[in-house]
């Protein structure tokens, strides 16, 4: 009876602890213990809580505010750029950069492997270039001048347009055949000299054909063999 009276007389603002609240307290205690264990072991915190790197309370160092005006942004760029150079110093700096670029280009055109583009590096690519440059007659090399000549004639004399289109198709067919035989020759010579190379046949053939389609004076690196010269 006394217990029943005490329960009836309990105030409403002090309800007895529920099972869910007790479970929440137990879960919070378990989470804090898990965090402590994760910090001690160096592992990532459990899912649902920020990792140490993402925790905003662990950020260090102030963040510079964004510039409010154009003048302030210009001043910051000047500070990052370093001390201002005089006119003579800027002129000397430009001359040095120009000389360095010219030297690098000259070495690249001479075939220095350290300055070549990635597609031109290696003894296999060098041999393929020599085979292409040693050809006496290259139909692929005549394609660009012939195509430009046909286009000029078509613009100058529109009446021959009916004959220009078939001529262009025939020229392209001849170019494809010539590129195919050139690729086979390059692959055969490369296989004989470098049997352990890893270059693909189609890839090497396309590289040789693309070089052959350029005018000789416009090829880079510069040809190092003469026309008709025997390439080992």
PDB file of C-alpha atoms in Angstrom:
ATOM      1  CA  UNK A   1       0.000   0.000   0.000  1.00  0.00           C
ATOM      2  CA  UNK A   2       2.773   2.429   0.871  1.00  0.00           C
ATOM      3  CA  UNK A   3       4.500   1.666  -2.415  1.00  0.00           C
ATOM      4  CA  UNK A   4       1.254   2.292  -4.292  1.00  0.00           C
ATOM      5  CA  UNK A   5       0.745   5.620  -2.494  1.00  0.00           C
ATOM      6  CA  UNK A   6       4.275   6.707  -3.308  1.00  0.00           C
ATOM      7  CA  UNK A   7       3.810   5.875  -6.976  1.00  0.00           C
ATOM      8  CA  UNK A   8       0.529   7.792  -7.083  1.00  0.00           C
ATOM      9  CA  UNK A   9       2.080  10.754  -5.378  1.00  0.00           C
ATOM     10  CA  UNK A  10       5.108  10.983  -7.691  1.00  0.00           C
ATOM     11  CA  UNK A  11       5.353  14.234  -9.644  1.00  0.00           C
ATOM     12  CA  UNK A  12       4.846  14.197 -13.362  1.00  0.00           C
ATOM     13  CA  UNK A  13       8.054  16.105 -14.114  1.00  0.00           C
ATOM     14  CA  UNK A  14      10.175  13.319 -12.637  1.00  0.00           C
ATOM     15  CA  UNK A  15       9.074  10.180 -14.522  1.00  0.00           C
ATOM     16  CA  UNK A  16      10.904   6.934 -13.886  1.00  0.00           C
ATOM     17  CA  UNK A  17      13.757   6.179 -16.312  1.00  0.00           C
ATOM     18  CA  UNK A  18      12.597   4.339 -19.360  1.00  0.00           C
ATOM     19  CA  UNK A  19      14.277   1.377 -20.910  1.00  0.00           C
ATOM     20  CA  UNK A  20      15.134   3.349 -24.099  1.00  0.00           C
ATOM     21  CA  UNK A  21      16.898   6.088 -22.129  1.00  0.00           C
ATOM     22  CA  UNK A  22      18.859   3.527 -20.195  1.00  0.00           C
ATOM     23  CA  UNK A  23      19.823   1.839 -23.461  1.00  0.00           C
ATOM     24  CA  UNK A  24      20.875   5.233 -24.871  1.00  0.00           C
ATOM     25  CA  UNK A  25      23.133   5.861 -21.900  1.00  0.00           C
ATOM     26  CA  UNK A  26      24.670   2.443 -22.308  1.00  0.00           C
ATOM     27  CA  UNK A  27      25.196   3.066 -26.058  1.00  0.00           C
ATOM     28  CA  UNK A  28      26.785   6.478 -25.440  1.00  0.00           C
ATOM     29  CA  UNK A  29      29.130   4.901 -22.915  1.00  0.00           C
ATOM     30  CA  UNK A  30      30.008   2.173 -25.411  1.00  0.00           C
ATOM     31  CA  UNK A  31      30.619   4.772 -28.149  1.00  0.00           C
ATOM     32  CA  UNK A  32      32.948   6.775 -25.933  1.00  0.00           C
ATOM     33  CA  UNK A  33      34.814   3.590 -25.047  1.00  0.00           C
ATOM     34  CA  UNK A  34      35.060   2.704 -28.775  1.00  0.00           C
ATOM     35  CA  UNK A  35      36.413   6.170 -29.570  1.00  0.00           C
ATOM     36  CA  UNK A  36      38.985   5.843 -26.837  1.00  0.00           C
ATOM     37  CA  UNK A  37      40.028   2.430 -28.126  1.00  0.00           C
ATOM     38  CA  UNK A  38      40.230   3.762 -31.713  1.00  0.00           C
ATOM     39  CA  UNK A  39      42.431   6.660 -30.628  1.00  0.00           C
ATOM     40  CA  UNK A  40      44.660   4.331 -28.637  1.00  0.00           C
ATOM     41  CA  UNK A  41      45.020   1.840 -31.518  1.00  0.00           C
ATOM     42  CA  UNK A  42      45.336   4.477 -34.280  1.00  0.00           C
ATOM     43  CA  UNK A  43      42.335   3.130 -36.244  1.00  0.00           C
ATOM     44  CA  UNK A  44      39.523   5.086 -37.865  1.00  0.00           C
ATOM     45  CA  UNK A  45      36.625   6.079 -35.654  1.00  0.00           C
ATOM     46  CA  UNK A  46      33.364   4.099 -36.031  1.00  0.00           C
ATOM     47  CA  UNK A  47      30.860   5.049 -38.708  1.00  0.00           C
ATOM     48  CA  UNK A  48      28.718   8.098 -37.938  1.00  0.00           C
ATOM     49  CA  UNK A  49      31.413  10.145 -36.207  1.00  0.00           C
ATOM     50  CA  UNK A  50      34.004  12.427 -37.846  1.00  0.00           C
ATOM     51  CA  UNK A  51      37.462  11.066 -38.425  1.00  0.00           C
ATOM     52  CA  UNK A  52      40.368  12.937 -36.853  1.00  0.00           C
ATOM     53  CA  UNK A  53      41.250  14.540 -40.207  1.00  0.00           C
ATOM     54  CA  UNK A  54      37.690  15.769 -40.824  1.00  0.00           C
ATOM     55  CA  UNK A  55      37.021  16.904 -37.304  1.00  0.00           C
ATOM     56  CA  UNK A  56      36.666  20.693 -37.409  1.00  0.00           C
ATOM     57  CA  UNK A  57      38.016  21.021 -33.883  1.00  0.00           C
ATOM     58  CA  UNK A  58      41.406  19.648 -35.040  1.00  0.00           C
ATOM     59  CA  UNK A  59      42.062  22.253 -37.747  1.00  0.00           C
ATOM     60  CA  UNK A  60      45.241  24.158 -37.256  1.00  0.00           C
ATOM     61  CA  UNK A  61      46.390  27.528 -38.473  1.00  0.00           C
ATOM     62  CA  UNK A  62      44.286  30.508 -39.483  1.00  0.00           C
ATOM     63  CA  UNK A  63      42.875  30.714 -42.999  1.00  0.00           C
ATOM     64  CA  UNK A  64      43.692  33.896 -44.876  1.00  0.00           C
ATOM     65  CA  UNK A  65      40.547  35.859 -45.737  1.00  0.00           C
ATOM     66  CA  UNK A  66      39.653  36.369 -49.366  1.00  0.00           C
ATOM     67  CA  UNK A  67      40.744  39.687 -50.884  1.00  0.00           C
ATOM     68  CA  UNK A  68      38.042  42.323 -50.676  1.00  0.00           C
ATOM     69  CA  UNK A  69      39.266  44.546 -53.527  1.00  0.00           C
ATOM     70  CA  UNK A  70      41.081  44.183 -56.823  1.00  0.00           C
ATOM     71  CA  UNK A  71      44.036  46.152 -55.499  1.00  0.00           C
ATOM     72  CA  UNK A  72      44.415  43.751 -52.588  1.00  0.00           C
ATOM     73  CA  UNK A  73      44.317  40.744 -54.923  1.00  0.00           C
ATOM     74  CA  UNK A  74      46.944  42.382 -57.149  1.00  0.00           C
ATOM     75  CA  UNK A  75      49.135  43.055 -54.129  1.00  0.00           C
ATOM     76  CA  UNK A  76      48.916  39.405 -53.060  1.00  0.00           C
ATOM     77  CA  UNK A  77      49.881  38.225 -56.548  1.00  0.00           C
ATOM     78  CA  UNK A  78      52.905  40.503 -56.495  1.00  0.00           C
ATOM     79  CA  UNK A  79      53.951  39.146 -53.107  1.00  0.00           C
ATOM     80  CA  UNK A  80      53.698  35.555 -54.367  1.00  0.00           C
ATOM     81  CA  UNK A  81      55.541  36.454 -57.559  1.00  0.00           C
ATOM     82  CA  UNK A  82      58.574  37.657 -55.652  1.00  0.00           C
ATOM     83  CA  UNK A  83      60.664  40.791 -55.983  1.00  0.00           C
ATOM     84  CA  UNK A  84      59.987  42.976 -58.978  1.00  0.00           C
ATOM     85  CA  UNK A  85      62.610  42.807 -61.722  1.00  0.00           C
ATOM     86  CA  UNK A  86      63.950  45.777 -63.560  1.00  0.00           C
ATOM     87  CA  UNK A  87      63.635  46.186 -67.309  1.00  0.00           C
ATOM     88  CA  UNK A  88      67.176  44.969 -67.927  1.00  0.00           C
ATOM     89  CA  UNK A  89      66.681  41.943 -65.670  1.00  0.00           C
ATOM     90  CA  UNK A  90      63.447  41.027 -67.454  1.00  0.00           C
ATOM     91  CA  UNK A  91      65.180  41.352 -70.804  1.00  0.00           C
ATOM     92  CA  UNK A  92      68.032  39.119 -69.671  1.00  0.00           C
ATOM     93  CA  UNK A  93      65.578  36.578 -68.253  1.00  0.00           C
ATOM     94  CA  UNK A  94      63.666  36.419 -71.551  1.00  0.00           C
ATOM     95  CA  UNK A  95      66.894  36.073 -73.508  1.00  0.00           C
ATOM     96  CA  UNK A  96      68.033  33.194 -71.285  1.00  0.00           C
ATOM     97  CA  UNK A  97      64.696  31.392 -71.644  1.00  0.00           C
ATOM     98  CA  UNK A  98      64.736  31.906 -75.410  1.00  0.00           C
ATOM     99  CA  UNK A  99      68.283  30.579 -75.675  1.00  0.00           C
ATOM    100  CA  UNK A 100      67.403  27.561 -73.536  1.00  0.00           C
ATOM    101  CA  UNK A 101      64.328  26.763 -75.648  1.00  0.00           C
ATOM    102  CA  UNK A 102      66.365  27.138 -78.838  1.00  0.00           C
ATOM    103  CA  UNK A 103      69.036  24.796 -77.486  1.00  0.00           C
ATOM    104  CA  UNK A 104      66.452  22.211 -76.474  1.00  0.00           C
ATOM    105  CA  UNK A 105      64.801  22.361 -79.903  1.00  0.00           C
ATOM    106  CA  UNK A 106      68.140  22.036 -81.679  1.00  0.00           C
ATOM    107  CA  UNK A 107      69.027  18.949 -79.671  1.00  0.00           C
ATOM    108  CA  UNK A 108      65.583  17.503 -80.325  1.00  0.00           C
ATOM    109  CA  UNK A 109      65.933  18.101 -84.064  1.00  0.00           C
ATOM    110  CA  UNK A 110      69.381  16.506 -83.964  1.00  0.00           C
ATOM    111  CA  UNK A 111      67.876  13.322 -82.491  1.00  0.00           C
ATOM    112  CA  UNK A 112      69.185  13.548 -78.924  1.00  0.00           C
ATOM    113  CA  UNK A 113      67.144  10.900 -77.117  1.00  0.00           C
ATOM    114  CA  UNK A 114      67.000  12.937 -73.888  1.00  0.00           C
ATOM    115  CA  UNK A 115      65.142  15.774 -75.655  1.00  0.00           C
ATOM    116  CA  UNK A 116      62.844  13.786 -77.934  1.00  0.00           C
ATOM    117  CA  UNK A 117      59.122  13.412 -77.480  1.00  0.00           C
ATOM    118  CA  UNK A 118      57.980  10.119 -75.887  1.00  0.00           C
ATOM    119  CA  UNK A 119      56.716   8.823 -79.255  1.00  0.00           C
ATOM    120  CA  UNK A 120      60.160   9.338 -80.852  1.00  0.00           C
ATOM    121  CA  UNK A 121      62.377   7.844 -78.149  1.00  0.00           C
ATOM    122  CA  UNK A 122      64.239   4.583 -78.405  1.00  0.00           C
ATOM    123  CA  UNK A 123      66.488   2.833 -80.951  1.00  0.00           C
ATOM    124  CA  UNK A 124      63.520   1.106 -82.592  1.00  0.00           C
ATOM    125  CA  UNK A 125      61.836   4.392 -83.487  1.00  0.00           C
ATOM    126  CA  UNK A 126      65.197   5.801 -84.648  1.00  0.00           C
ATOM    127  CA  UNK A 127      65.645   2.850 -87.015  1.00  0.00           C
ATOM    128  CA  UNK A 128      62.106   3.293 -88.339  1.00  0.00           C
ATOM    129  CA  UNK A 129      62.838   6.960 -89.056  1.00  0.00           C
ATOM    130  CA  UNK A 130      66.049   6.060 -90.891  1.00  0.00           C
ATOM    131  CA  UNK A 131      64.208   3.560 -93.098  1.00  0.00           C
ATOM    132  CA  UNK A 132      61.614   6.178 -94.004  1.00  0.00           C
ATOM    133  CA  UNK A 133      64.174   8.921 -94.633  1.00  0.00           C
ATOM    134  CA  UNK A 134      66.309   6.652 -96.858  1.00  0.00           C
ATOM    135  CA  UNK A 135      63.491   6.070 -99.396  1.00  0.00           C
ATOM    136  CA  UNK A 136      64.117   7.596-102.812  1.00  0.00           C
ATOM    137  CA  UNK A 137      60.457   7.903-103.808  1.00  0.00           C
ATOM    138  CA  UNK A 138      57.642   8.166-101.298  1.00  0.00           C
ATOM    139  CA  UNK A 139      54.061   8.294-102.520  1.00  0.00           C
ATOM    140  CA  UNK A 140      52.986   9.232 -99.007  1.00  0.00           C
ATOM    141  CA  UNK A 141      55.256  12.272 -99.141  1.00  0.00           C
ATOM    142  CA  UNK A 142      53.562  13.424-102.360  1.00  0.00           C
ATOM    143  CA  UNK A 143      50.064  13.177-100.919  1.00  0.00           C
ATOM    144  CA  UNK A 144      49.921  16.622 -99.294  1.00  0.00           C
ATOM    145  CA  UNK A 145      51.276  18.573-102.309  1.00  0.00           C
ATOM    146  CA  UNK A 146      49.037  16.606-104.676  1.00  0.00           C
ATOM    147  CA  UNK A 147      45.977  17.150-102.507  1.00  0.00           C
ATOM    148  CA  UNK A 148      46.643  20.889-102.254  1.00  0.00           C
ATOM    149  CA  UNK A 149      47.149  21.080-106.026  1.00  0.00           C
ATOM    150  CA  UNK A 150      43.884  19.266-106.723  1.00  0.00           C
ATOM    151  CA  UNK A 151      41.985  21.524-104.324  1.00  0.00           C
ATOM    152  CA  UNK A 152      43.458  24.622-105.971  1.00  0.00           C
ATOM    153  CA  UNK A 153      42.476  23.367-109.428  1.00  0.00           C
ATOM    154  CA  UNK A 154      38.961  22.579-108.181  1.00  0.00           C
ATOM    155  CA  UNK A 155      38.545  26.119-106.840  1.00  0.00           C
ATOM    156  CA  UNK A 156      40.003  27.734-109.932  1.00  0.00           C
ATOM    157  CA  UNK A 157      38.066  25.623-112.434  1.00  0.00           C
ATOM    158  CA  UNK A 158      34.785  24.437-110.880  1.00  0.00           C
ATOM    159  CA  UNK A 159      33.901  22.486-114.032  1.00  0.00           C
ATOM    160  CA  UNK A 160      36.519  19.815-113.263  1.00  0.00           C
ATOM    161  CA  UNK A 161      35.044  19.091-109.828  1.00  0.00           C
ATOM    162  CA  UNK A 162      33.401  15.988-111.279  1.00  0.00           C
ATOM    163  CA  UNK A 163      36.861  14.551-112.024  1.00  0.00           C
ATOM    164  CA  UNK A 164      38.620  15.791-108.868  1.00  0.00           C
ATOM    165  CA  UNK A 165      36.679  13.596-106.434  1.00  0.00           C
ATOM    166  CA  UNK A 166      37.591  10.283-108.139  1.00  0.00           C
ATOM    167  CA  UNK A 167      41.187  11.466-108.403  1.00  0.00           C
ATOM    168  CA  UNK A 168      41.287  12.131-104.662  1.00  0.00           C
ATOM    169  CA  UNK A 169      39.909   8.656-103.939  1.00  0.00           C
ATOM    170  CA  UNK A 170      42.522   7.052-106.204  1.00  0.00           C
ATOM    171  CA  UNK A 171      45.272   9.069-104.510  1.00  0.00           C
ATOM    172  CA  UNK A 172      44.092   7.980-101.064  1.00  0.00           C
ATOM    173  CA  UNK A 173      43.996   4.319-102.164  1.00  0.00           C
ATOM    174  CA  UNK A 174      47.572   4.562-103.476  1.00  0.00           C
ATOM    175  CA  UNK A 175      48.644   6.209-100.236  1.00  0.00           C
ATOM    176  CA  UNK A 176      47.095   3.412 -98.143  1.00  0.00           C
ATOM    177  CA  UNK A 177      48.821   0.724-100.221  1.00  0.00           C
ATOM    178  CA  UNK A 178      52.176   2.491-100.002  1.00  0.00           C
ATOM    179  CA  UNK A 179      51.799   2.910 -96.216  1.00  0.00           C
ATOM    180  CA  UNK A 180      50.953  -0.779 -95.846  1.00  0.00           C
ATOM    181  CA  UNK A 181      54.093  -1.951 -97.683  1.00  0.00           C
ATOM    182  CA  UNK A 182      56.236   0.587 -95.832  1.00  0.00           C
ATOM    183  CA  UNK A 183      54.942  -0.673 -92.486  1.00  0.00           C
ATOM    184  CA  UNK A 184      55.734  -4.266 -93.437  1.00  0.00           C
ATOM    185  CA  UNK A 185      59.266  -3.316 -94.451  1.00  0.00           C
ATOM    186  CA  UNK A 186      59.898  -1.367 -91.247  1.00  0.00           C
ATOM    187  CA  UNK A 187      58.625  -4.208 -89.069  1.00  0.00           C
ATOM    188  CA  UNK A 188      60.749  -6.770 -90.944  1.00  0.00           C
ATOM    189  CA  UNK A 189      63.976  -4.771 -90.569  1.00  0.00           C
ATOM    190  CA  UNK A 190      63.264  -3.959 -86.918  1.00  0.00           C
ATOM    191  CA  UNK A 191      62.546  -7.613 -86.123  1.00  0.00           C
ATOM    192  CA  UNK A 192      65.851  -8.622 -87.670  1.00  0.00           C
ATOM    193  CA  UNK A 193      67.918  -6.044 -85.792  1.00  0.00           C
ATOM    194  CA  UNK A 194      65.981  -5.947 -82.509  1.00  0.00           C
ATOM    195  CA  UNK A 195      64.291  -9.337 -82.097  1.00  0.00           C
ATOM    196  CA  UNK A 196      63.410  -8.649 -78.457  1.00  0.00           C
ATOM    197  CA  UNK A 197      61.662  -5.312 -78.987  1.00  0.00           C
ATOM    198  CA  UNK A 198      58.184  -4.758 -77.568  1.00  0.00           C
ATOM    199  CA  UNK A 199      56.782  -2.425 -80.232  1.00  0.00           C
ATOM    200  CA  UNK A 200      53.489  -3.431 -81.790  1.00  0.00           C
ATOM    201  CA  UNK A 201      53.483  -4.084 -85.528  1.00  0.00           C
ATOM    202  CA  UNK A 202      50.540  -1.835 -86.402  1.00  0.00           C
ATOM    203  CA  UNK A 203      51.734   0.895 -84.073  1.00  0.00           C
ATOM    204  CA  UNK A 204      55.224   0.953 -85.558  1.00  0.00           C
ATOM    205  CA  UNK A 205      53.869   0.807 -89.099  1.00  0.00           C
ATOM    206  CA  UNK A 206      51.552   3.738 -88.458  1.00  0.00           C
ATOM    207  CA  UNK A 207      54.461   5.708 -86.984  1.00  0.00           C
ATOM    208  CA  UNK A 208      56.530   5.112 -90.127  1.00  0.00           C
ATOM    209  CA  UNK A 209      53.623   5.988 -92.439  1.00  0.00           C
ATOM    210  CA  UNK A 210      52.853   9.207 -90.574  1.00  0.00           C
ATOM    211  CA  UNK A 211      56.493  10.306 -90.893  1.00  0.00           C
ATOM    212  CA  UNK A 212      56.575   9.410 -94.568  1.00  0.00           C
ATOM    213  CA  UNK A 213      53.480  11.528 -95.224  1.00  0.00           C
ATOM    214  CA  UNK A 214      55.363  14.660 -94.118  1.00  0.00           C
ATOM    215  CA  UNK A 215      57.652  16.680 -96.347  1.00  0.00           C
ATOM    216  CA  UNK A 216      61.282  15.833 -95.769  1.00  0.00           C
ATOM    217  CA  UNK A 217      62.269  19.312 -94.621  1.00  0.00           C
ATOM    218  CA  UNK A 218      59.393  19.404 -92.137  1.00  0.00           C
ATOM    219  CA  UNK A 219      60.178  16.123 -90.384  1.00  0.00           C
ATOM    220  CA  UNK A 220      61.158  16.203 -86.713  1.00  0.00           C
ATOM    221  CA  UNK A 221      63.673  14.979 -85.684  1.00  0.00           C
ATOM    222  CA  UNK A 222      65.714  16.030 -88.705  1.00  0.00           C
ATOM    223  CA  UNK A 223      66.636  13.157 -91.108  1.00  0.00           C
ATOM    224  CA  UNK A 224      70.124  11.836 -90.423  1.00  0.00           C
ATOM    225  CA  UNK A 225      70.462   9.663 -93.527  1.00  0.00           C
ATOM    226  CA  UNK A 226      70.463  10.616 -97.192  1.00  0.00           C
ATOM    227  CA  UNK A 227      68.087   9.374 -99.861  1.00  0.00           C
ATOM    228  CA  UNK A 228      69.115   5.986-101.153  1.00  0.00           C
ATOM    229  CA  UNK A 229      71.485   5.344 -98.260  1.00  0.00           C
ATOM    230  CA  UNK A 230      71.553   1.769 -97.053  1.00  0.00           C
ATOM    231  CA  UNK A 231      70.150   1.295 -93.566  1.00  0.00           C
ATOM    232  CA  UNK A 232      71.454  -1.710 -91.648  1.00  0.00           C
TER     233      UNK A 232
END
